[in-house]
PDB file of C-alpha atoms in Angstrom:
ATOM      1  CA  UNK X   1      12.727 115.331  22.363  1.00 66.00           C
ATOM      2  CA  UNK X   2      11.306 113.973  19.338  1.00 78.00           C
ATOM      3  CA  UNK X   3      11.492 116.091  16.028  1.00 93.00           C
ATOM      4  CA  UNK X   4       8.270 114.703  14.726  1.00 97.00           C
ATOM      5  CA  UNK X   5       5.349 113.475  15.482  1.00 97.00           C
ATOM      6  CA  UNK X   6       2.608 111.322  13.535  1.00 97.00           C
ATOM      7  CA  UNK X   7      -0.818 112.008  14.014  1.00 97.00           C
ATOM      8  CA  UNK X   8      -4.019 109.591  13.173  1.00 98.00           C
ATOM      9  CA  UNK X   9      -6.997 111.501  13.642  1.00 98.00           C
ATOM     10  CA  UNK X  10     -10.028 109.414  13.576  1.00 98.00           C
ATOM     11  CA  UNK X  11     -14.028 110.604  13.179  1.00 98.00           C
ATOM     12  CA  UNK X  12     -15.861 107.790  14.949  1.00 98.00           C
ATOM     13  CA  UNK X  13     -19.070 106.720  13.477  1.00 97.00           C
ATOM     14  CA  UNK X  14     -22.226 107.929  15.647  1.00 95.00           C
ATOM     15  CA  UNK X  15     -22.414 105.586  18.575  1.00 95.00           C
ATOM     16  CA  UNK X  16     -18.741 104.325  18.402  1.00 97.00           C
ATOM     17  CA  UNK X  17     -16.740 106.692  20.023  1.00 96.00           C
ATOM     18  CA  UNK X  18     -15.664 104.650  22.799  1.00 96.00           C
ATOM     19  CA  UNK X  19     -15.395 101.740  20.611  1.00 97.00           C
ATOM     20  CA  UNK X  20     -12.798 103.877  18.593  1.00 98.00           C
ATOM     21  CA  UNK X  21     -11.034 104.981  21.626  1.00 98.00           C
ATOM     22  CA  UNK X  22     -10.319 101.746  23.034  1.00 97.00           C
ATOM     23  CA  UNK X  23      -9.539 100.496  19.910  1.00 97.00           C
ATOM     24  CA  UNK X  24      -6.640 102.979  19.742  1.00 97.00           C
ATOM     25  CA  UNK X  25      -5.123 102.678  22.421  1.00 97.00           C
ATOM     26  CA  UNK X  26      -4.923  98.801  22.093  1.00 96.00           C
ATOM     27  CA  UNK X  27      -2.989  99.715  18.949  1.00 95.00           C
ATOM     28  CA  UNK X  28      -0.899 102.126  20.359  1.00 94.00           C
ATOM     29  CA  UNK X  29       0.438  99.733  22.838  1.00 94.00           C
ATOM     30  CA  UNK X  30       1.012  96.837  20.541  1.00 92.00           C
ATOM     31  CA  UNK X  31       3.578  98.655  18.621  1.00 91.00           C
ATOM     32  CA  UNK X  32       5.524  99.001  21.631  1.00 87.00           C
ATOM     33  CA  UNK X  33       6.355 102.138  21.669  1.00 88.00           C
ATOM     34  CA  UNK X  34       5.391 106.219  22.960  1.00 90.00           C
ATOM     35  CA  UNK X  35       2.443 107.725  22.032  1.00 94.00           C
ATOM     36  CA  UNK X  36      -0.677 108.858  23.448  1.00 96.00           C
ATOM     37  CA  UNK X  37      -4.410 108.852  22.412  1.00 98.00           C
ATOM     38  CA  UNK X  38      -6.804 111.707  23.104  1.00 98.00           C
ATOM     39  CA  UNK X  39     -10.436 112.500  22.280  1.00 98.00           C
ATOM     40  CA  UNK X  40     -11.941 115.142  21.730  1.00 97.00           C
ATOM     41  CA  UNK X  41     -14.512 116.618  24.220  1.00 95.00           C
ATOM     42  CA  UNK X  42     -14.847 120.640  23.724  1.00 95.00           C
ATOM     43  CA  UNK X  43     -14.665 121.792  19.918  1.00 92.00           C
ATOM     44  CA  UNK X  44     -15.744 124.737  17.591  1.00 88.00           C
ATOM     45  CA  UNK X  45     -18.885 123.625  15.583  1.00 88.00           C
ATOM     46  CA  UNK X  46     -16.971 123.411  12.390  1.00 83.00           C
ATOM     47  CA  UNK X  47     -14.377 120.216  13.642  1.00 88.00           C
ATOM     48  CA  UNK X  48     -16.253 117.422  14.459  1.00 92.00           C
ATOM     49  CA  UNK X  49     -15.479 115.181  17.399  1.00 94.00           C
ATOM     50  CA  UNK X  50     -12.536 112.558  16.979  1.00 97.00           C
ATOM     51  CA  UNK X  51      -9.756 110.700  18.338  1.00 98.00           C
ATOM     52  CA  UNK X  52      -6.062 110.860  17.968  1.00 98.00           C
ATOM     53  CA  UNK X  53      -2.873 108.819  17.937  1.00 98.00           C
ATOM     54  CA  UNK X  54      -0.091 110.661  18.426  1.00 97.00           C
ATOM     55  CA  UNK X  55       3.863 109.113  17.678  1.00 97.00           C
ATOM     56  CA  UNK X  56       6.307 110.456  18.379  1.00 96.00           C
ATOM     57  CA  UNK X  57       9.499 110.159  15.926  1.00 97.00           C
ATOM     58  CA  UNK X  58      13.263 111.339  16.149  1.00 95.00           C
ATOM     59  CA  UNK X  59      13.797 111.342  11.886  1.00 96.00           C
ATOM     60  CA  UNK X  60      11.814 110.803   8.985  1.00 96.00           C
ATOM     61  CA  UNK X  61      13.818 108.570   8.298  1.00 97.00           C
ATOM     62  CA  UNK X  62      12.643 106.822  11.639  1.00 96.00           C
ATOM     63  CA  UNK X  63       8.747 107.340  10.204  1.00 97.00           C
ATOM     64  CA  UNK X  64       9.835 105.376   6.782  1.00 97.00           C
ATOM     65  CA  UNK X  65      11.279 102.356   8.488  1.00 97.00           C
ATOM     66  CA  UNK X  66       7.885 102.393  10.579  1.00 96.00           C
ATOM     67  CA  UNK X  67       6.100 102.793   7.390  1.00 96.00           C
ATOM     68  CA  UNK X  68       7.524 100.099   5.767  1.00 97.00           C
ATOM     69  CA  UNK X  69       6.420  97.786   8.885  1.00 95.00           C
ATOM     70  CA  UNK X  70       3.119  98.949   8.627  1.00 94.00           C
ATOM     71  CA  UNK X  71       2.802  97.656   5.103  1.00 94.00           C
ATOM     72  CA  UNK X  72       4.051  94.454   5.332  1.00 96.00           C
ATOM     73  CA  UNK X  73       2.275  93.059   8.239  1.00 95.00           C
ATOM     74  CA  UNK X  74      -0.723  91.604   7.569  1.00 95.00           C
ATOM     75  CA  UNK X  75      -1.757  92.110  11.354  1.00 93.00           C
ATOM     76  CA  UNK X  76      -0.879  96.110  11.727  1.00 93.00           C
ATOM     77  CA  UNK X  77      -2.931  96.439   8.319  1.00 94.00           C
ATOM     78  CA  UNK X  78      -5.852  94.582   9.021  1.00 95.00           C
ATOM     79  CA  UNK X  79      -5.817  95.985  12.647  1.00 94.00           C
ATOM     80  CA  UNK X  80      -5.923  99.522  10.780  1.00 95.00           C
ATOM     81  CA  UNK X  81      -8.550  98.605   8.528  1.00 96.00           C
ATOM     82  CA  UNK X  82     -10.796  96.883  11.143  1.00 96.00           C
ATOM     83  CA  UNK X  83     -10.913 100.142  13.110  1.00 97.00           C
ATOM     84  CA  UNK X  84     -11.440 102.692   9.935  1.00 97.00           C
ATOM     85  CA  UNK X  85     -14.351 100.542   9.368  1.00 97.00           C
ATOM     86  CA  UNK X  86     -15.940 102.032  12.946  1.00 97.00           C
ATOM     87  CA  UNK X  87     -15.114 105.495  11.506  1.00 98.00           C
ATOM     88  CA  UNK X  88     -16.297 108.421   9.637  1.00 97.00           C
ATOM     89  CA  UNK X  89     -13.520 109.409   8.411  1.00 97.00           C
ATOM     90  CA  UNK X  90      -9.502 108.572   9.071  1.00 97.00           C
ATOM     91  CA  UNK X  91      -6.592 110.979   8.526  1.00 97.00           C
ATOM     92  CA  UNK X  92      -2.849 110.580   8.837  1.00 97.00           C
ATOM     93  CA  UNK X  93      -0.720 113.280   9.219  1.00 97.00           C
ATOM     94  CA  UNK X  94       3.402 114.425   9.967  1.00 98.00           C
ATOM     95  CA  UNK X  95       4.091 117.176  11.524  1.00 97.00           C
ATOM     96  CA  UNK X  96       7.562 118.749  12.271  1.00 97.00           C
ATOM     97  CA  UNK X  97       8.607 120.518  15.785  1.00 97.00           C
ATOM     98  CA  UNK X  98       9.516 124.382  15.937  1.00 97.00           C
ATOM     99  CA  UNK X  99       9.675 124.796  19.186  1.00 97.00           C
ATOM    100  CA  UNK X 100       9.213 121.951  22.529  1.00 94.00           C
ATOM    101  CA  UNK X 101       8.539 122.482  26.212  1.00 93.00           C
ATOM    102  CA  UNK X 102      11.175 122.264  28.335  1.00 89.00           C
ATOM    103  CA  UNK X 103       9.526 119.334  30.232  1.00 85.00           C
ATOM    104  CA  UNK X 104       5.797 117.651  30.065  1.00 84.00           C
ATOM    105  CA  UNK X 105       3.672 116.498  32.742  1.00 88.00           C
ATOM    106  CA  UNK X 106       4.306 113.155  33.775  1.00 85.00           C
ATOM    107  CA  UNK X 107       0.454 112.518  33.395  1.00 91.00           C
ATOM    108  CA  UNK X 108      -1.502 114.708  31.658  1.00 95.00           C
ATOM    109  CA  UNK X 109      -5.077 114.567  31.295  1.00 97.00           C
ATOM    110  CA  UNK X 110      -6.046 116.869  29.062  1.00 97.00           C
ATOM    111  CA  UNK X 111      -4.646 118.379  25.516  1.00 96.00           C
ATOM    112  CA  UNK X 112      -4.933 121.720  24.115  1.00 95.00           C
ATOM    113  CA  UNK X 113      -4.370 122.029  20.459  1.00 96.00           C
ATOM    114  CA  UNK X 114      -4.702 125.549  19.029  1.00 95.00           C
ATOM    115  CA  UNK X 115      -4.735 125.367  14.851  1.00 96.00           C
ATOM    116  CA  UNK X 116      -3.655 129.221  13.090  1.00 97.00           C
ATOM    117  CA  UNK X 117      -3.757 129.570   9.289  1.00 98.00           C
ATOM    118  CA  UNK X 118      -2.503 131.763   7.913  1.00 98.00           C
ATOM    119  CA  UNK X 119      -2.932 134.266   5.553  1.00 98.00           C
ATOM    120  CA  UNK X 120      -1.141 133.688   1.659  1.00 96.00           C
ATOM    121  CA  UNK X 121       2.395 134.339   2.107  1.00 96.00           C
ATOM    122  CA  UNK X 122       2.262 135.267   5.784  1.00 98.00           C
ATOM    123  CA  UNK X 123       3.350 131.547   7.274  1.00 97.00           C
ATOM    124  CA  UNK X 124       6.510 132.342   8.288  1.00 97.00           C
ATOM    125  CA  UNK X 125       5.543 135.537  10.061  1.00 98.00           C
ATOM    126  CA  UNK X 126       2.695 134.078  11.789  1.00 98.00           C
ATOM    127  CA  UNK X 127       5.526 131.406  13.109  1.00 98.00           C
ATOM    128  CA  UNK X 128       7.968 134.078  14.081  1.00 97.00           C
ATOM    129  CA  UNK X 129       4.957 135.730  15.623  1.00 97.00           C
ATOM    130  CA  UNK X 130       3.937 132.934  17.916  1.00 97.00           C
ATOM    131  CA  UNK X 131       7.278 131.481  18.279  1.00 97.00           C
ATOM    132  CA  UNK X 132       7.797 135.424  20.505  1.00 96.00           C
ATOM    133  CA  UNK X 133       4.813 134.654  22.388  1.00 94.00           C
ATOM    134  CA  UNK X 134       5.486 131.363  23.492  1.00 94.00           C
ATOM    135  CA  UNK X 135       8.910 132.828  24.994  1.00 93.00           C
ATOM    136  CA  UNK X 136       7.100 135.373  27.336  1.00 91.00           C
ATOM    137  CA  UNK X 137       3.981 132.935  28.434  1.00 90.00           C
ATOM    138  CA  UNK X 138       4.334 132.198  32.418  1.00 89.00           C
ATOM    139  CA  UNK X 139       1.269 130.334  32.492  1.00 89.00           C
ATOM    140  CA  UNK X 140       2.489 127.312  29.593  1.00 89.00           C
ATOM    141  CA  UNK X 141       5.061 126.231  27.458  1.00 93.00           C
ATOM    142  CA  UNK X 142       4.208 125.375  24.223  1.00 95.00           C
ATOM    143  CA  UNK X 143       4.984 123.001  21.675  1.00 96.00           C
ATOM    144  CA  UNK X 144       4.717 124.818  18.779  1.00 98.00           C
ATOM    145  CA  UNK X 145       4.721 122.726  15.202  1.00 98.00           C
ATOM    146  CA  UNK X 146       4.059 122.856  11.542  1.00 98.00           C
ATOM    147  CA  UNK X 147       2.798 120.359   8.996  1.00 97.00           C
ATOM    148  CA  UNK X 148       6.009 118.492   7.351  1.00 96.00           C
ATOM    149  CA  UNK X 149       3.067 117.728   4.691  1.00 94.00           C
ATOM    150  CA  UNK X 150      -0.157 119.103   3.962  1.00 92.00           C
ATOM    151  CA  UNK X 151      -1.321 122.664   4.556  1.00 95.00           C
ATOM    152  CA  UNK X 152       1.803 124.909   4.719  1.00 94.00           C
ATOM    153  CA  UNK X 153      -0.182 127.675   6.044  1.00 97.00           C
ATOM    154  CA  UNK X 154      -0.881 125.924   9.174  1.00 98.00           C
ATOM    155  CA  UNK X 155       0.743 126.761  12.680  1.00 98.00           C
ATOM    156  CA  UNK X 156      -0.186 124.582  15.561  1.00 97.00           C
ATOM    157  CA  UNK X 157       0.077 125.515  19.448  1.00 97.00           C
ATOM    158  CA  UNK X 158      -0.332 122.239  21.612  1.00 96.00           C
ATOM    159  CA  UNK X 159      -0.297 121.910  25.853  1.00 95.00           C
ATOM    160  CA  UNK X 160       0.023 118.962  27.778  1.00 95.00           C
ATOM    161  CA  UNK X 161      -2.376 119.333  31.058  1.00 95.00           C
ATOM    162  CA  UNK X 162      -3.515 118.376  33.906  1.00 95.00           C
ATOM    163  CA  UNK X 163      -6.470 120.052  35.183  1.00 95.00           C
ATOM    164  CA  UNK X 164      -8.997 122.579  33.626  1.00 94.00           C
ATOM    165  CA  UNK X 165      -7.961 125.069  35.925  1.00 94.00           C
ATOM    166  CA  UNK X 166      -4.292 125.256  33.662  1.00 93.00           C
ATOM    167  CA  UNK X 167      -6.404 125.888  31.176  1.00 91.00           C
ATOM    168  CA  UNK X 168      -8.426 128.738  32.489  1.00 91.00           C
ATOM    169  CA  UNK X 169      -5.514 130.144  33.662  1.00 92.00           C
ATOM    170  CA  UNK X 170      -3.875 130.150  30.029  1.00 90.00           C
ATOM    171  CA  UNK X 171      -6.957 131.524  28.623  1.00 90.00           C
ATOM    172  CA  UNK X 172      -6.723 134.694  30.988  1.00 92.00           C
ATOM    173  CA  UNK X 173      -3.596 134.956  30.128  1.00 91.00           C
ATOM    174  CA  UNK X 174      -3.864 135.025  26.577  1.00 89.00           C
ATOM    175  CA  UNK X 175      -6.664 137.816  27.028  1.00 90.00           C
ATOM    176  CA  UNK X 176      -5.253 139.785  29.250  1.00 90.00           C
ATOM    177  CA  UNK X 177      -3.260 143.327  28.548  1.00 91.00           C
ATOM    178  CA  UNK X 178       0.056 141.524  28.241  1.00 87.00           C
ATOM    179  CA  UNK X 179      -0.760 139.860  25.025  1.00 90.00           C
ATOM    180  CA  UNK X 180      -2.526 142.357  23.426  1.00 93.00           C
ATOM    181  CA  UNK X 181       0.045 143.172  21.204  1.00 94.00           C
ATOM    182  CA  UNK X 182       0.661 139.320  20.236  1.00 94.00           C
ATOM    183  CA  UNK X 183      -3.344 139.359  19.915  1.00 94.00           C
ATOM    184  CA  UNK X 184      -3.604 142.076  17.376  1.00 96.00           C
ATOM    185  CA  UNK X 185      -0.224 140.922  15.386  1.00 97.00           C
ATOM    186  CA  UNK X 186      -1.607 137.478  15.149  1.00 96.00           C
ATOM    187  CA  UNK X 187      -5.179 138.314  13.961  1.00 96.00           C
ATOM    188  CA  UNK X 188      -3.675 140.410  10.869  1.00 98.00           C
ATOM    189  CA  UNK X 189      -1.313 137.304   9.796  1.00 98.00           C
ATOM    190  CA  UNK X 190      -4.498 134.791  10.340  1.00 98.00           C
ATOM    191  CA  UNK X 191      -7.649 133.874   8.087  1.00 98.00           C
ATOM    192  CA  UNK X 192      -8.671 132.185  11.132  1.00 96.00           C
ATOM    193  CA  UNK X 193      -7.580 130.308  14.226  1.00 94.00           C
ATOM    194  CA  UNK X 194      -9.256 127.259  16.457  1.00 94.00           C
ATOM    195  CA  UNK X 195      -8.804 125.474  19.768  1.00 93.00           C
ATOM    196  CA  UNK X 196      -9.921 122.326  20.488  1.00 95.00           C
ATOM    197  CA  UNK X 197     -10.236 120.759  24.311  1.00 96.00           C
ATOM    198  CA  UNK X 198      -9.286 116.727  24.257  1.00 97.00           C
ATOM    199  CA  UNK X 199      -8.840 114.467  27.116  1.00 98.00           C
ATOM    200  CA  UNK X 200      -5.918 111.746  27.178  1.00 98.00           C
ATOM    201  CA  UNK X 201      -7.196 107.996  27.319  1.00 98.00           C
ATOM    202  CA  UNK X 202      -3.298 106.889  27.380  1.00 97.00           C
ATOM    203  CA  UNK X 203      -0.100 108.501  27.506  1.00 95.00           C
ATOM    204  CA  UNK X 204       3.575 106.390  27.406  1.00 90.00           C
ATOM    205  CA  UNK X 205       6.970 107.559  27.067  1.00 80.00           C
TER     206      UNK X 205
END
């Protein structure tokens, strides 16, 4: 599976959040390649609602040679621009695979993205940490990443799914006596941790 993946995470502007989605997903599939595009619909109060392009890479080397595509075609730029101009806000971000699930649903529908910083000094225990958890889960198997760039405190938890009942049956799990350990070890490594609820708009291998 793919060592990396490149995420554009888009803030529509009030109004234009379909606009945005559809907009993505036209320019996933013009590259001609995987990807998928999700947007947000259930989020804490602190993230604000947005959509995301996910690519999937094998190298960074792979991501430079797209990079240097990107930035000298006209087309891909002014594509890019267009839709930042529907936005509140546009980020771009690498992150680097720990740990991937065995297999993924052929067609998800939703995403679950859990987002764990962690305390000064504690990343790599926090990773070891969930790392052991995602081993002795029955009811998912994670992909577990970190930024390649950006916030090295972060640890990210992300599910593939394909009904809300997956996951309501992960969120039992993850509160029920089983975990408790992982629970408490977590929460002393953490400053805080968030989980955000998208729904895919397109998915291709």
């Amino acid at each position: 599976m793919p060592e990396y993946i490149q995420n554009v995470s888009r803030i529509p502007n009030p109004g234009k959040n379909f606009d945005v989605t559809e907009a993505s997903v036209e320019m996933i599939k013009s590259l001609n390649r995987g990807g998928n595009v999700s947007f947000t619909i259930s989020s804490p109060p602190a993230i604000k609602s947005r959509v995301i392009s996910a690519l999937p890479f094998e190298s960074l080397a792979e991501i430079e040679a797209f990079h240097d595509g990107f930035v000298s075609s006209d087309e891909m730029r002014d594509r890019f621009q267009k839709l930042a101009a529907d936005c509140e806000d546009v980020n771009v971000s690498i992150i680097r695979h720990v740990r991937q699930p065995s297999s993924l649903p052929a067609e998800p529908k939703y995403i679950v993205r859990t987002l764990m910083v962690a305390k000064r000094g504690e990343a790599p225990a926090l990773l070891e940490t969930v790392l052991e958890a995602s081993e002795a889960f029955k009811t998912m198997d994670p992909q577990v990443s970190v930024p390649a760039f950006g916030n090295v405190d972060v640890v990210r938890v992300v599910n593939a799914l394909v009904s809300l009942e997956d996951a309501n049956a992960i969120a039992e799990e993850l509160q029920g006596e089983a975990f408790a350990g992982f629970r408490r070890k977590i929460a002393s490594l953490t400053l805080s941790q968030m989980r955000t609820l998208s729904r895919v708009a397109y998915v291709s291998s």
